[in-house]
C-alpha positions as protocol buffer text, in pm:
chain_id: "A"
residue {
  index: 1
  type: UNK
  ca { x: 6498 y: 18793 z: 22329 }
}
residue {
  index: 2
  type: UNK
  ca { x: 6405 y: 19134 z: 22481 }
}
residue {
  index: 3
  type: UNK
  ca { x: 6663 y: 19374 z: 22675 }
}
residue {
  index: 4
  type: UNK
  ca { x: 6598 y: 19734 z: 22833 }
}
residue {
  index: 5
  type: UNK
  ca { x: 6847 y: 19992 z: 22847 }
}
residue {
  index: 6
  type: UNK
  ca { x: 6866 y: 20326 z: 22991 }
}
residue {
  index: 7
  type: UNK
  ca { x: 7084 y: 20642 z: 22868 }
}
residue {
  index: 8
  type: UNK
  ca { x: 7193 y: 20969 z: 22904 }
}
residue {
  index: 9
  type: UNK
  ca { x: 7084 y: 21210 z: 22637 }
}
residue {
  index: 10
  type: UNK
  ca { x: 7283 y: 21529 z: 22623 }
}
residue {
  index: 11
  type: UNK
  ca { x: 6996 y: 21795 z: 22554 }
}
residue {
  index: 12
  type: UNK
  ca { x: 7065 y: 22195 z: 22486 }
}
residue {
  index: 13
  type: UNK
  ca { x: 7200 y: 22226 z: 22807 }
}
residue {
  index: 14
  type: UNK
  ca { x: 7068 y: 21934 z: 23008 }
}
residue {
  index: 15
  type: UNK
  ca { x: 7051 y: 21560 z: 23025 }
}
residue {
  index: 16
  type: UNK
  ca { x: 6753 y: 21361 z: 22969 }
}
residue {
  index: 17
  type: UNK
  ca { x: 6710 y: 20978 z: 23083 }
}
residue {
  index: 18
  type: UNK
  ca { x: 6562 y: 20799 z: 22780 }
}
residue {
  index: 19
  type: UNK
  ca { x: 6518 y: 20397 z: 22771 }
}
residue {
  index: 20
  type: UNK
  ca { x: 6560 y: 20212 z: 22506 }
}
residue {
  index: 21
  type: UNK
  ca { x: 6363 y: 19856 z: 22442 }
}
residue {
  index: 22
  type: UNK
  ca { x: 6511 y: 19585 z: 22216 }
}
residue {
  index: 23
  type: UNK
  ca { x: 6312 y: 19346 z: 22124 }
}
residue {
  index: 24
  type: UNK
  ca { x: 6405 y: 18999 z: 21886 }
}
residue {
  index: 25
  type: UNK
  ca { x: 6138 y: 18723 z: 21788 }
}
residue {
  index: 26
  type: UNK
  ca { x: 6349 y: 18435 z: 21712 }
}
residue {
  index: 27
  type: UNK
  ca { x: 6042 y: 18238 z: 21557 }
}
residue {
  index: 28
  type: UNK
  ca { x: 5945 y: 18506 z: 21326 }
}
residue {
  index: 29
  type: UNK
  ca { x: 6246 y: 18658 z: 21303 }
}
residue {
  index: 30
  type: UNK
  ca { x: 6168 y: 18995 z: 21320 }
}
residue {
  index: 31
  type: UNK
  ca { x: 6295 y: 19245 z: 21527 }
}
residue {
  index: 32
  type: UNK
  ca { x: 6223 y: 19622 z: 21697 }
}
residue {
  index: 33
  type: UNK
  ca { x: 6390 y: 19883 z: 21869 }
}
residue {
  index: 34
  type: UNK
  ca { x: 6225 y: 20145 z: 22086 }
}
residue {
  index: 35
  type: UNK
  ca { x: 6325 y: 20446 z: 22271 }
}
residue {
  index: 36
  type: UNK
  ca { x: 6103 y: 20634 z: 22538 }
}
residue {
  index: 37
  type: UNK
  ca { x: 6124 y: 20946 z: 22714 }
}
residue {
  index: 38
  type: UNK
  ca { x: 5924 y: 20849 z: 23005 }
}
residue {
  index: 39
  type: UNK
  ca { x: 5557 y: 20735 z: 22812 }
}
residue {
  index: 40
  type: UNK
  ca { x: 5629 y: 20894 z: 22555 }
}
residue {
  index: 41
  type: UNK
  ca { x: 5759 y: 20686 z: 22226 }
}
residue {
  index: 42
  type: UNK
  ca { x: 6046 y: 20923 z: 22067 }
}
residue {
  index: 43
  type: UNK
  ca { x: 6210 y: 20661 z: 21837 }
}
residue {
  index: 44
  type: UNK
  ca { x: 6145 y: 20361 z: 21665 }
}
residue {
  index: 45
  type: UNK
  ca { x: 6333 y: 20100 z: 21404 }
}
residue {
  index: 46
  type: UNK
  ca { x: 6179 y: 19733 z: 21254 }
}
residue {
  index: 47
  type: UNK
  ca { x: 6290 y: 19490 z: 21045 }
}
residue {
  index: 48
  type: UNK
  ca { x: 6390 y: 19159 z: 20948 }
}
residue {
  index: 49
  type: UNK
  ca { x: 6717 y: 19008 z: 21126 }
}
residue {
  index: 50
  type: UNK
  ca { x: 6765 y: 18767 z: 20847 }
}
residue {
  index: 51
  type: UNK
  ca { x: 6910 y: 18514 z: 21101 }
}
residue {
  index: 52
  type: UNK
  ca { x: 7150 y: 18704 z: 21173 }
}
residue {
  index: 53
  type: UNK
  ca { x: 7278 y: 18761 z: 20847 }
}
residue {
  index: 54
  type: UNK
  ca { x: 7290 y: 19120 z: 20651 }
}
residue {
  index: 55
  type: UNK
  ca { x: 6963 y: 19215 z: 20903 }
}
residue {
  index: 56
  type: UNK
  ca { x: 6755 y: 19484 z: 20695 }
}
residue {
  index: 57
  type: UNK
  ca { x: 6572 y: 19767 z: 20839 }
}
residue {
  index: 58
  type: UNK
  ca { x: 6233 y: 19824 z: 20730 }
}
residue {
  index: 59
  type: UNK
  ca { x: 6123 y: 20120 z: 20896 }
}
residue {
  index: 60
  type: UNK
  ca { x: 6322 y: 20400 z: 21085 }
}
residue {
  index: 61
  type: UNK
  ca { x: 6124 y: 20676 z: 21305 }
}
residue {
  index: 62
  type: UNK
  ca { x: 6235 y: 20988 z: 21541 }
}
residue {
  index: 63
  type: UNK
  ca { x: 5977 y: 21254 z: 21676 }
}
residue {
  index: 64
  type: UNK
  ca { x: 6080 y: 21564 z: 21498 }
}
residue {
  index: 65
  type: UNK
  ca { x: 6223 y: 21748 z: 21809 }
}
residue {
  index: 66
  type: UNK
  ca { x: 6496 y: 21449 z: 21882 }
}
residue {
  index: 67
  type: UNK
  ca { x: 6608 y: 21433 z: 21555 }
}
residue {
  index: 68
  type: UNK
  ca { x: 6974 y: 21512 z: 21449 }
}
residue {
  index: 69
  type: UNK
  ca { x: 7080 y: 21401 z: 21812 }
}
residue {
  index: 70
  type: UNK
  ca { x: 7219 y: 21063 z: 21766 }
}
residue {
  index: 71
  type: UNK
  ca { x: 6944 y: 20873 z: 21863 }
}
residue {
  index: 72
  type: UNK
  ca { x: 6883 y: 20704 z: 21530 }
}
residue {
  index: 73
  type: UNK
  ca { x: 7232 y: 20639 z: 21487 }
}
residue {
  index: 74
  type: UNK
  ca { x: 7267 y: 20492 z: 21894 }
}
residue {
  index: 75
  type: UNK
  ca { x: 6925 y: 20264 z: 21781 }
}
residue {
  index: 76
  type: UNK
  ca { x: 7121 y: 20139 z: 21487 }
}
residue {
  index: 77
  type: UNK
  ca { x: 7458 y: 20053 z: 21712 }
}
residue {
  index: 78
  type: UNK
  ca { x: 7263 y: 19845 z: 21916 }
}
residue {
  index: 79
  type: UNK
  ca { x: 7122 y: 19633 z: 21611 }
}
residue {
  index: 80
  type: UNK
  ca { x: 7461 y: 19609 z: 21482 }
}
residue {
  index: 81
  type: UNK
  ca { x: 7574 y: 19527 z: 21867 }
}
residue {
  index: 82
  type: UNK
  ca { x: 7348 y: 19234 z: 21912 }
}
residue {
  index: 83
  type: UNK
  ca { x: 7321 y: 19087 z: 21529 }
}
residue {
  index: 84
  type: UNK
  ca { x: 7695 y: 19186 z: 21427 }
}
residue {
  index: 85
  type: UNK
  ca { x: 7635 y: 19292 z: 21111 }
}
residue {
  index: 86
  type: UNK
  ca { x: 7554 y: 19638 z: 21024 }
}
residue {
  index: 87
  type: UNK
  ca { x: 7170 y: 19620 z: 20927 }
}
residue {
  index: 88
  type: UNK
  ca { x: 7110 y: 19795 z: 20561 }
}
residue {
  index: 89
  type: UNK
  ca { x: 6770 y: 19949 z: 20501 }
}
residue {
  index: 90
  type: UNK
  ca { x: 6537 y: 19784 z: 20274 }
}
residue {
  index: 91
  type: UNK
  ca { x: 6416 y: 20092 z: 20119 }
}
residue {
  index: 92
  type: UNK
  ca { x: 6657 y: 20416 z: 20209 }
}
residue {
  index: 93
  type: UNK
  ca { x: 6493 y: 20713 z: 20326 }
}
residue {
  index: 94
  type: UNK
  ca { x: 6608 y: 21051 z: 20102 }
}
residue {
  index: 95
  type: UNK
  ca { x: 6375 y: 21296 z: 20197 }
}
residue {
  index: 96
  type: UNK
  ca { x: 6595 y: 21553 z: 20344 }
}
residue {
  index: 97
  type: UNK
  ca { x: 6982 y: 21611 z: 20354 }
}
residue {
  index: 98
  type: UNK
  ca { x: 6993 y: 21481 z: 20670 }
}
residue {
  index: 99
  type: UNK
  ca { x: 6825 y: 21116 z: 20631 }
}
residue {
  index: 100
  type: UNK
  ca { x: 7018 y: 21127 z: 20339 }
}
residue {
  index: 101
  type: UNK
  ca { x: 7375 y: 21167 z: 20565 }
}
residue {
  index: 102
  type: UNK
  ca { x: 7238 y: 20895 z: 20737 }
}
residue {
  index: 103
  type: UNK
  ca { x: 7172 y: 20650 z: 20563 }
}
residue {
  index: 104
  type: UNK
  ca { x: 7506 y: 20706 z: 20353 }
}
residue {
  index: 105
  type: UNK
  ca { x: 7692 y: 20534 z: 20683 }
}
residue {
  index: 106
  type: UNK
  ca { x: 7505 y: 20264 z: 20610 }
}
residue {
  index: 107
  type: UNK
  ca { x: 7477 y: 20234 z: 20263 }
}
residue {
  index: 108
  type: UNK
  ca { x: 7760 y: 20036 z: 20078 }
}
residue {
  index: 109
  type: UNK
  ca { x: 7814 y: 20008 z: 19704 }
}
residue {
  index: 110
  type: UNK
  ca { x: 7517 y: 20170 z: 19593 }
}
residue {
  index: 111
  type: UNK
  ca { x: 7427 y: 20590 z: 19564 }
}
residue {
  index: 112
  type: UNK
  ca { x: 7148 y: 20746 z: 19707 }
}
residue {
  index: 113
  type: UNK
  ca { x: 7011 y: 21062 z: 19502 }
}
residue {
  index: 114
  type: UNK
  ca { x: 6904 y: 21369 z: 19562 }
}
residue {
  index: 115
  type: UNK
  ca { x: 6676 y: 21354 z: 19295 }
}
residue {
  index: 116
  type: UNK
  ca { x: 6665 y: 21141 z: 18960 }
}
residue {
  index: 117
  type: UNK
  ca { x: 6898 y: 21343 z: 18838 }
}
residue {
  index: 118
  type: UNK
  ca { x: 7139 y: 21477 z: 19091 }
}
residue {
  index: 119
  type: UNK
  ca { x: 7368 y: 21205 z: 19249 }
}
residue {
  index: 120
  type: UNK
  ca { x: 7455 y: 21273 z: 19603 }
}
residue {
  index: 121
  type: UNK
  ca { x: 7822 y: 21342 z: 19686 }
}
């Protein structure tokens, strides 16, 4: 299964046309999400759709200068459109504070850290 959709990004003071690419192999069941600005690849999420069933994301990307903008969160919606089930990462990013906010949303029953230490609140 493979669908295209184009957007409206809301930029400082402009709007960019981005396109996003979904793509599903049924056989293998694996599945990826891409997001162009023109050529250029600005996001990316993989992963394993588990038939449908508590899909899992094994790798989350967006270029440095979209980040904070929604787009990782409007790549996730559109997993959670299509498999109807929010899809949980298999290993959580916590680099920053801000993958951290992020994958809080979608994140249930467990804690991310900080650090070892320092549980986030």
């Amino acid at each position: 299964m493979q669908f295209r959709l184009f957007f409206e990004h809301k930029g400082s003071g402009f709007r960019t046309l981005l396109l996003l690419e979904f793509l599903y192999e049924e056989e293998t069941d694996w599945y990826e999400v891409r997001v162009f600005r023109g050529e250029e690849i600005i996001g990316y999420v993989h992963g394993y759709a588990n038939r449908g069933w508590t899909p899992q994301v094994n790798n989350i990307w967006v270029a440095e200068t979209y980040r904070r903008q929604g787009i990782g969160s409007f790549m996730m919606s559109k997993i959670e459109e299509y498999f109807g089930q929010i899809p949980l990462p298999a290993t959580p990013i916590e680099d920053n504070t801000a993958a951290r906010g992020f994958w809080k949303l979608y994140m249930s029953g467990s804690r991310v850290r900080n650090n070892e230490d320092e549980p986030l609140k």
